[in-house]
């Protein structure tokens, strides 16, 4: 027994607990952070999970439903977070923070990675939180009614998980933002979140993409141009592409797989880029008067290819006007031909703005759906109606 006592004492020393342990009831769990500019200082907002049984309202902030919005003016993020303790009456906990929202005013005026430097240094802040830019006051975003989740931050993080079904979205984690800046010489992109009306209700929605050059916002892409950037960056793995033949006729492809390869090269003083994109998908709808035969399939593949090329061209035209390469042209050239890159890097913005781009889009429909016929069959041709067998089965 005496021999076991030293061993038991050692076990007790090893099981002393965490040195920085903090009671759950003494923490304010921050779900989202908003940053705006006011004069030479920043204005910081935090969306905090409201404790059950808590009282409505809070000094220096707003309370609604399941959250509390606190705000403070400061010179830096760390100063703001420390100062908010006085208002929150608790230590702020960022281990569950899901989103950071930056105002356009701030994004256009300061170096974004410098302003957010605390995120990649403090162990409590999450690099796998999402990053947004807004044309509204960040507090408006946090106070917009939610549809499914109790907190705005939770709902925004949740919807981003489903962006693979929509080609216009380009979600960005904080760690991806820093990686992209490093790979693209301080150029990057950040999704823009705003407020729109859905019937009589206001909802948050991603409306485009902010273009970052030399760490600052210099322009924005609309939804179509954002979709084009998605194709150029080889990020499209799902979603759909629609072609409108006329106001009453259209058809769509549902993407099941896509791959874009970019090959840049220099001829003399001219940047040339070959882009090859392979798209595989199924017919999503056919609101035309044509039957899904081989001739229509071939025509549809050609029209979808032109639509994908149109999206790419619209995005590239905007980026070339901004002289901001976030399309991997420079990255691919630097990897393929480092010596050539060294020769032209000082003139890259001008080369990029005047690049000659050749598009090769290959589209394949692999499935026509459950019915080859259009709901509006071609005039003068007999119609095959598969639904007539239902009458035989069910007697109606």
XYZ file of C-alpha atoms in Angstrom:
396
model
C 0.000 0.000 0.000
C 2.851 2.378 0.907
C 4.410 1.764 -2.517
C 1.142 2.804 -4.215
C 0.945 6.212 -2.474
C 3.640 7.948 -4.629
C 1.946 6.607 -7.762
C -1.452 7.957 -6.641
C 0.087 11.368 -5.904
C 1.591 11.441 -9.433
C -1.823 10.648 -10.946
C -3.375 13.542 -9.031
C -0.757 15.932 -10.413
C -1.513 14.811 -13.962
C -5.264 15.301 -13.483
C -5.220 18.882 -12.268
C -7.373 20.132 -15.201
C -6.881 22.912 -17.754
C -4.783 25.848 -16.628
C -7.051 28.345 -18.412
C -10.356 26.684 -17.502
C -13.338 29.034 -17.522
C -16.849 28.446 -16.243
C -19.508 28.141 -18.963
C -21.799 30.546 -17.121
C -19.058 33.189 -17.049
C -18.495 33.276 -20.833
C -20.162 35.286 -23.606
C -20.094 33.096 -26.742
C -19.545 35.207 -29.854
C -21.140 33.738 -33.001
C -20.341 36.557 -35.434
C -18.185 39.686 -35.673
C -18.846 42.805 -37.758
C -16.259 45.515 -38.443
C -17.009 48.999 -39.765
C -15.082 52.268 -40.062
C -15.896 55.490 -38.227
C -13.386 58.266 -38.720
C -9.912 56.944 -37.975
C -11.243 54.236 -35.660
C -13.039 50.968 -36.223
C -16.484 50.078 -34.965
C -16.829 46.449 -33.904
C -20.074 44.510 -33.504
C -20.435 41.091 -31.901
C -23.431 38.767 -32.132
C -23.522 36.866 -28.850
C -25.651 33.871 -27.936
C -28.206 35.108 -25.462
C -28.175 33.062 -22.234
C -31.480 31.358 -21.488
C -33.420 33.391 -19.005
C -31.397 36.534 -19.763
C -33.013 39.943 -19.624
C -33.934 41.904 -22.728
C -31.574 44.743 -23.600
C -27.997 45.494 -22.702
C -25.968 48.650 -22.230
C -24.036 49.491 -25.381
C -25.939 46.965 -27.470
C -29.227 45.538 -28.710
C -31.087 42.393 -27.791
C -33.574 40.465 -29.892
C -34.768 36.887 -29.673
C -31.858 34.525 -29.090
C -28.993 36.989 -29.539
C -27.448 40.147 -28.168
C -25.621 42.635 -30.413
C -22.854 44.567 -28.664
C -20.859 47.360 -30.274
C -17.782 49.405 -29.428
C -15.355 51.872 -31.045
C -11.639 51.119 -30.844
C -8.315 51.436 -32.618
C -7.702 47.682 -33.032
C -9.610 44.401 -32.791
C -7.876 43.317 -29.600
C -8.699 46.650 -27.968
C -12.340 46.234 -29.035
C -12.630 42.675 -27.771
C -11.104 43.557 -24.411
C -13.259 46.667 -24.117
C -16.460 44.696 -24.797
C -15.910 42.753 -21.588
C -17.064 45.844 -19.703
C -20.358 45.796 -21.607
C -20.867 42.041 -21.766
C -20.037 41.624 -18.059
C -18.315 38.402 -19.130
C -15.201 37.273 -20.928
C -15.790 36.915 -24.684
C -15.337 33.397 -26.056
C -14.608 33.147 -29.817
C -14.251 29.374 -30.117
C -17.694 29.205 -31.801
C -17.391 32.301 -33.997
C -18.593 31.401 -37.501
C -18.522 34.619 -39.546
C -16.638 37.912 -39.863
C -18.407 40.711 -41.776
C -16.438 43.729 -43.040
C -18.085 46.906 -44.316
C -17.242 48.182 -47.810
C -16.074 51.478 -46.308
C -13.431 49.660 -44.285
C -12.479 47.233 -47.080
C -11.794 50.082 -49.516
C -9.783 52.157 -47.038
C -7.493 49.796 -45.091
C -5.353 46.711 -45.676
C -7.829 43.942 -44.882
C -5.295 41.285 -43.761
C -3.579 43.835 -41.523
C -6.874 44.830 -39.923
C -7.740 41.150 -39.379
C -4.242 40.112 -38.298
C -5.499 39.106 -34.859
C -7.539 36.271 -36.422
C -4.442 34.384 -37.565
C -2.517 35.022 -34.342
C -4.938 34.481 -31.479
C -5.473 30.799 -30.703
C -9.090 31.377 -29.655
C -10.165 32.925 -32.981
C -11.149 30.472 -35.707
C -9.453 30.501 -39.095
C -12.230 28.256 -40.398
C -14.801 31.027 -39.886
C -16.356 32.568 -43.020
C -15.451 36.027 -44.321
C -17.907 38.463 -45.934
C -18.034 42.068 -47.132
C -21.276 44.035 -46.913
C -22.600 47.220 -48.474
C -24.775 47.674 -45.374
C -24.007 48.454 -41.772
C -22.918 45.080 -40.253
C -25.430 45.519 -37.449
C -28.221 45.538 -40.071
C -27.067 42.105 -41.237
C -27.057 40.711 -37.691
C -30.516 42.153 -36.987
C -32.155 40.866 -40.185
C -34.836 38.244 -39.388
C -33.679 34.659 -39.877
C -35.622 31.946 -41.718
C -34.452 28.748 -40.023
C -31.763 29.341 -37.418
C -32.152 31.380 -34.241
C -28.944 33.360 -34.918
C -27.983 35.245 -38.076
C -24.387 33.985 -37.910
C -25.546 30.371 -37.690
C -27.899 30.795 -40.634
C -25.247 32.395 -42.852
C -22.726 29.675 -42.014
C -25.372 27.031 -42.680
C -26.374 28.366 -46.105
C -22.734 28.544 -47.213
C -22.505 24.768 -46.711
C -25.035 24.370 -49.549
C -23.286 26.584 -52.105
C -22.237 23.555 -54.138
C -25.786 23.587 -55.541
C -25.438 27.198 -56.848
C -22.637 28.242 -59.197
C -22.772 31.970 -58.288
C -21.418 31.564 -54.731
C -17.734 31.674 -53.790
C -17.518 31.030 -50.026
C -14.260 32.006 -48.323
C -12.814 30.782 -45.035
C -10.376 33.130 -43.308
C -7.501 30.680 -43.837
C -8.396 30.421 -47.555
C -8.357 34.210 -47.827
C -4.801 34.413 -46.459
C -3.660 31.523 -48.660
C -5.177 33.131 -51.755
C -3.519 36.467 -50.969
C -0.157 34.716 -50.688
C -0.582 32.820 -53.971
C -1.880 35.852 -55.893
C 0.379 38.679 -54.636
C -2.167 40.339 -52.339
C -5.104 39.856 -54.716
C -8.172 37.906 -53.619
C -11.967 37.832 -53.524
C -14.598 37.909 -50.756
C -18.353 37.243 -51.138
C -20.661 40.236 -50.696
C -23.643 39.871 -48.404
C -26.540 42.294 -48.450
C -30.237 42.549 -47.582
C -33.033 41.848 -50.058
C -36.807 41.602 -49.910
C -38.494 38.205 -50.144
C -42.133 39.147 -50.396
C -42.810 41.378 -47.404
C -39.857 40.057 -45.397
C -36.258 41.205 -45.466
C -33.626 38.464 -45.758
C -29.855 38.313 -46.051
C -28.502 37.207 -49.426
C -25.162 36.854 -51.192
C -25.335 39.365 -54.047
C -21.883 39.233 -55.621
C -18.142 39.136 -55.040
C -15.736 41.822 -53.837
C -12.467 42.052 -55.796
C -9.392 42.612 -53.625
C -6.202 44.132 -55.068
C -3.154 44.982 -52.966
C -5.164 44.001 -49.874
C -7.999 46.490 -50.539
C -11.374 46.266 -52.248
C -11.221 47.817 -55.736
C -14.463 46.606 -57.315
C -17.180 43.990 -57.336
C -18.608 41.234 -59.528
C -22.345 40.699 -59.928
C -23.876 37.233 -59.654
C -23.264 36.297 -63.299
C -19.666 37.520 -63.156
C -19.194 35.641 -59.884
C -20.391 32.481 -61.617
C -17.842 33.114 -64.369
C -15.073 33.440 -61.787
C -16.228 30.158 -60.257
C -15.755 28.465 -63.640
C -12.364 30.104 -64.209
C -11.091 28.982 -60.805
C -12.315 25.402 -61.362
C -14.593 25.584 -58.325
C -17.808 24.432 -60.030
C -18.797 20.945 -58.931
C -22.583 21.305 -59.040
C -25.356 23.781 -59.731
C -27.031 24.422 -63.071
C -26.647 26.355 -66.321
C -29.721 27.661 -68.181
C -30.111 28.849 -71.758
C -33.012 31.039 -72.813
C -33.930 30.640 -76.474
C -36.777 33.175 -76.253
C -39.053 34.428 -73.418
C -41.147 31.243 -73.678
C -38.418 28.666 -74.380
C -35.447 27.540 -72.291
C -33.606 24.452 -71.126
C -31.114 23.735 -68.359
C -28.202 21.487 -67.551
C -27.682 20.223 -64.009
C -23.927 19.925 -63.484
C -22.691 16.603 -62.138
C -18.997 17.217 -62.827
C -16.816 19.997 -64.226
C -13.119 20.587 -64.764
C -11.286 23.692 -65.982
C -7.641 23.705 -67.051
C -5.738 26.938 -67.745
C -2.576 27.144 -69.843
C -0.999 30.629 -70.009
C 2.069 31.382 -72.141
C 3.959 34.380 -73.483
C 4.501 35.085 -77.181
C 6.758 38.092 -77.554
C 5.158 40.655 -75.254
C 1.680 39.161 -75.490
C 0.050 37.027 -72.815
C -2.023 34.234 -74.318
C -4.194 31.826 -72.349
C -5.850 28.580 -73.420
C -8.817 27.581 -71.259
C -10.305 24.118 -71.590
C -13.435 23.298 -69.614
C -15.176 19.935 -69.580
C -18.753 19.863 -68.270
C -20.862 16.776 -67.629
C -24.491 16.931 -66.591
C -28.121 15.959 -67.071
C -31.169 17.715 -68.502
C -32.806 19.630 -65.668
C -35.743 20.979 -67.698
C -36.827 21.343 -71.309
C -39.308 24.163 -71.784
C -39.189 24.035 -75.575
C -41.190 22.382 -78.333
C -38.375 20.004 -79.227
C -37.987 16.299 -78.498
C -34.800 15.219 -76.718
C -33.302 13.405 -79.697
C -29.679 13.325 -80.842
C -29.978 16.501 -82.906
C -31.427 18.491 -79.990
C -28.879 17.004 -77.580
C -26.006 18.151 -79.798
C -27.535 21.601 -80.213
C -28.180 21.893 -76.468
C -24.578 20.939 -75.647
C -23.328 23.644 -78.016
C -25.614 26.301 -76.496
C -24.648 25.378 -72.909
C -20.969 25.610 -73.903
C -21.553 29.121 -75.279
C -23.340 30.112 -72.065
C -20.445 28.900 -69.896
C -18.011 30.778 -72.140
C -20.188 33.895 -71.878
C -20.037 33.730 -68.065
C -16.248 33.367 -68.137
C -15.833 36.224 -70.576
C -18.018 38.590 -68.537
C -16.013 37.882 -65.385
C -12.636 38.189 -67.107
C -13.637 41.443 -68.815
C -14.446 43.026 -65.437
C -11.212 41.749 -63.855
C -9.097 42.911 -66.784
C -10.667 46.351 -66.447
C -9.624 46.343 -62.786
C -6.181 44.922 -63.730
C -6.615 42.394 -60.947
C -5.649 38.779 -61.585
C -7.619 36.428 -59.339
C -8.042 33.844 -62.103
C -4.873 31.744 -61.596
C -3.314 32.971 -64.865
C -0.202 34.273 -63.114
C -0.104 31.343 -60.698
C -0.139 28.813 -63.541
C 2.510 30.682 -65.546
C 4.767 30.969 -62.489
C 4.495 27.223 -61.897
C 4.891 26.209 -65.544
C 7.662 28.618 -66.551
C 9.345 30.393 -63.588
C 12.005 32.039 -65.780
C 9.433 33.540 -68.113
C 7.444 34.766 -65.131
C 10.490 36.525 -63.716
C 10.935 38.281 -67.059
C 7.380 39.667 -67.264
C 6.272 40.009 -63.614
C 6.927 43.765 -63.428
C 4.469 44.299 -66.317
C 1.963 41.627 -65.277
C -1.039 43.902 -64.639
C -0.803 45.341 -68.150
C -0.208 41.922 -69.720
C -3.201 40.515 -67.869
C -5.440 43.414 -68.894
C -4.632 42.775 -72.577
C -4.443 38.970 -72.552
C -5.735 37.003 -75.537
C -7.882 34.146 -74.262
C -8.969 31.093 -76.239
C -11.915 29.110 -74.842
C -12.575 25.425 -75.492
C -15.759 24.286 -73.719
C -16.803 20.634 -73.983
C -20.311 19.843 -72.692
C -21.829 16.361 -72.469
C -25.376 15.452 -71.450
C -25.229 11.988 -69.882
C -28.921 11.632 -68.999
C -32.105 12.977 -70.560
C -34.406 12.442 -67.595
C -37.491 10.218 -67.360
C -39.154 11.475 -70.532
C -37.739 12.359 -73.954
C -40.784 14.358 -74.980
C -41.366 18.038 -74.390
C -44.572 19.079 -72.690
C -45.122 21.159 -75.841
C -44.466 18.666 -78.677
C -43.421 19.795 -82.121
C -46.330 20.756 -84.353
C -47.653 18.111 -86.732
C -45.985 15.131 -85.024
C -47.720 12.352 -83.047
C -47.202 12.533 -79.303
C -46.081 9.593 -77.177
C -47.872 9.838 -73.845
C -46.333 7.639 -71.101
C -49.047 8.640 -68.655
C -51.740 6.691 -70.506
C -50.523 3.513 -68.736
C -51.552 5.005 -65.390
C -55.186 4.729 -66.467
C -54.723 0.988 -67.093
C -53.053 0.522 -63.684
C -55.385 2.602 -61.564
C -58.584 2.505 -63.617
C -58.814 6.294 -64.012
